[in-house]
Coordinates of N, CA and C and ligand atoms in Angstrom, one line a residue:
M36 N -46.9 85.3 179.7 CA -45.9 84.3 179.1 C -44.7 83.7 180.1
T37 N -44.9 82.7 181.0 CA -43.6 82.5 181.7 C -43.1 81.2 181.1
D38 N -41.8 81.5 181.1 CA -40.9 80.2 180.2 C -40.8 79.2 181.0
L39 N -40.9 78.0 180.6 CA -39.6 77.1 182.0 C -38.4 76.9 181.9
S40 N -37.7 76.8 182.7 CA -36.3 76.2 182.8 C -35.9 75.0 183.2
F41 N -35.6 74.3 182.1 CA -34.8 73.0 182.2 C -33.6 72.6 181.3
D42 N -33.4 71.1 181.3 CA -32.2 70.8 181.0 C -32.7 70.3 179.7
C43 N -31.9 71.1 178.4 CA -32.3 70.3 177.1 C -32.3 68.6 177.1
P44 N -33.2 68.3 176.6 CA -33.3 66.7 176.4 C -31.9 66.1 175.6
R45 N -31.5 66.9 174.8 CA -31.1 66.3 173.7 C -29.2 66.5 173.9
C46 N -29.0 68.1 174.3 CA -27.7 68.5 174.4 C -27.5 68.5 176.0
G47 N -28.0 68.5 177.0 CA -28.1 68.6 178.4 C -28.1 70.1 178.8
E48 N -27.7 71.0 177.9 CA -27.6 72.4 178.4 C -28.8 72.8 178.6
P49 N -28.6 74.4 179.6 CA -29.3 74.6 180.1 C -30.4 75.4 179.1
A50 N -32.0 75.1 179.3 CA -32.6 75.9 178.1 C -33.6 76.1 179.0
E51 N -34.4 77.3 178.1 CA -35.9 78.1 178.7 C -36.7 78.1 177.4
G52 N -38.1 77.5 178.0 CA -39.1 77.7 176.9 C -40.5 78.1 177.3
R53 N -41.1 77.9 176.4 CA -42.5 77.7 177.1 C -43.3 76.6 176.7
F54 N -42.3 75.6 176.3 CA -42.3 73.9 176.8 C -41.8 73.2 176.6
Y55 N -41.1 72.1 177.2 CA -40.4 71.3 177.7 C -39.8 70.6 176.6
G56 N -38.9 70.6 176.2 CA -38.5 69.7 175.0 C -37.0 70.4 174.3
P57 N -36.4 70.1 173.2 CA -35.0 70.4 172.6 C -34.8 72.0 172.8
C58 N -33.3 72.4 173.1 CA -33.6 73.7 173.1 C -33.5 74.5 172.1
S59 N -33.7 76.0 171.2 CA -33.7 76.4 170.5 C -32.9 76.1 169.6
S60 N -31.6 75.9 170.0 CA -30.4 75.5 168.8 C -30.5 74.3 168.1
C61 N -30.7 73.5 169.4 CA -31.4 71.7 169.0 C -32.7 71.7 168.0
A62 N -33.4 72.5 168.4 CA -34.6 72.5 167.3 C -34.6 72.9 166.2
Q63 N -33.3 74.0 165.9 CA -33.4 74.6 164.9 C -32.6 73.0 164.1
E64 N -31.4 72.4 164.5 CA -31.3 71.2 164.0 C -32.1 70.3 163.3
L65 N -33.1 69.5 164.8 CA -34.1 69.1 164.3 C -34.9 69.5 162.6
R66 N -35.4 70.4 163.0 CA -36.0 71.2 162.2 C -35.5 70.9 160.8
A67 N -34.0 71.2 160.4 CA -33.4 71.4 159.4 C -33.4 69.8 158.5
R68 N -32.9 69.0 159.7 CA -32.9 67.6 159.5 C -34.3 66.9 159.0
Y69 N -35.1 67.2 159.5 CA -36.2 66.7 159.2 C -37.3 67.4 158.3
L70 N -36.9 68.4 158.1 CA -37.4 69.1 157.3 C -36.7 70.5 156.2
P71 N -35.9 69.4 155.1 CA -35.1 69.9 154.8 C -35.6 71.1 153.4
E72 N -36.7 71.5 154.0 CA -37.5 72.6 153.0 C -37.2 74.1 153.2
A73 N -37.4 73.9 154.7 CA -37.4 75.0 155.7 C -36.2 75.6 155.4
R74 N -35.3 74.9 154.9 CA -33.3 76.0 154.6 C -33.8 77.0 153.5
Q75 N -34.7 76.3 152.5 CA -34.9 77.2 151.1 C -35.7 78.3 151.2
V76 N -36.8 78.1 152.7 CA -37.7 79.3 152.8 C -36.8 80.5 152.9
E77 N -36.0 79.8 153.6 CA -35.1 81.0 154.9 C -34.1 81.7 153.5
A78 N -34.0 81.4 152.3 CA -33.1 82.0 151.2 C -34.7 82.8 150.6
P79 N -34.1 83.9 149.9 CA -34.6 84.7 149.2 C -34.8 84.3 148.0
A80 N -35.8 83.8 147.5 CA -36.0 83.2 146.6 C -36.8 83.8 145.2
Y81 N -36.5 84.9 145.2 CA -36.5 85.5 144.1 C -35.7 86.5 143.9
E82 N -35.7 87.7 143.0 CA -34.6 89.0 142.8 C -35.8 90.0 142.7
P83 N -35.5 90.8 143.8 CA -36.7 92.2 143.8 C -36.2 92.9 142.8
K84 N -37.5 93.5 142.3 CA -37.3 94.2 141.0 C -36.8 95.9 141.8
M85 N -36.1 96.1 140.8 CA -35.4 97.4 140.6 C -36.4 98.5 140.2
N86 N -37.3 98.3 139.5 CA -38.1 99.5 138.7 C -38.8 100.2 139.5
V87 N -39.3 100.1 140.9 CA -39.3 101.6 141.5 C -38.7 102.0 142.2
T88 N -38.2 103.6 141.8 CA -37.8 104.7 142.0 C -37.1 104.7 143.6
P89 N -36.1 105.1 144.0 CA -35.9 105.9 145.4 C -36.5 106.6 146.1
N90 N -36.5 107.5 145.1 CA -37.7 109.2 145.2 C -38.8 108.6 145.3
A91 N -39.5 107.7 144.6 CA -41.0 107.2 144.8 C -41.3 107.1 145.9
V92 N -40.5 106.3 146.7 CA -40.3 105.5 147.8 C -40.4 106.7 149.0
A93 N -39.0 107.4 148.4 CA -38.9 108.6 149.9 C -40.1 109.9 149.9
T94 N -40.6 110.0 148.7 CA -42.1 110.9 148.6 C -42.9 110.5 149.2
K95 N -43.2 109.6 149.7 CA -44.2 108.6 149.8 C -44.5 108.5 151.4
E96 N -45.9 109.5 151.6 CA -46.1 109.6 152.8 C -47.4 109.0 153.4
Ligands
ZN114 ZN1 -30.0 71.6 173.2

């Protein structure tokens, strides 16, 4: 897989990617702006249950 080298059309910084478009940081900003739900997905949605003891995990082969 060969990445293209180009200047980001949004911020003008040199960028690399599989396709021409906003650089990774700009893409993140755009994604956060237009898809606010994406931020919520990154945050843990639930508290992991602590019922499993560390010993049970350690002895599992
Ligand atoms: Zn950019």
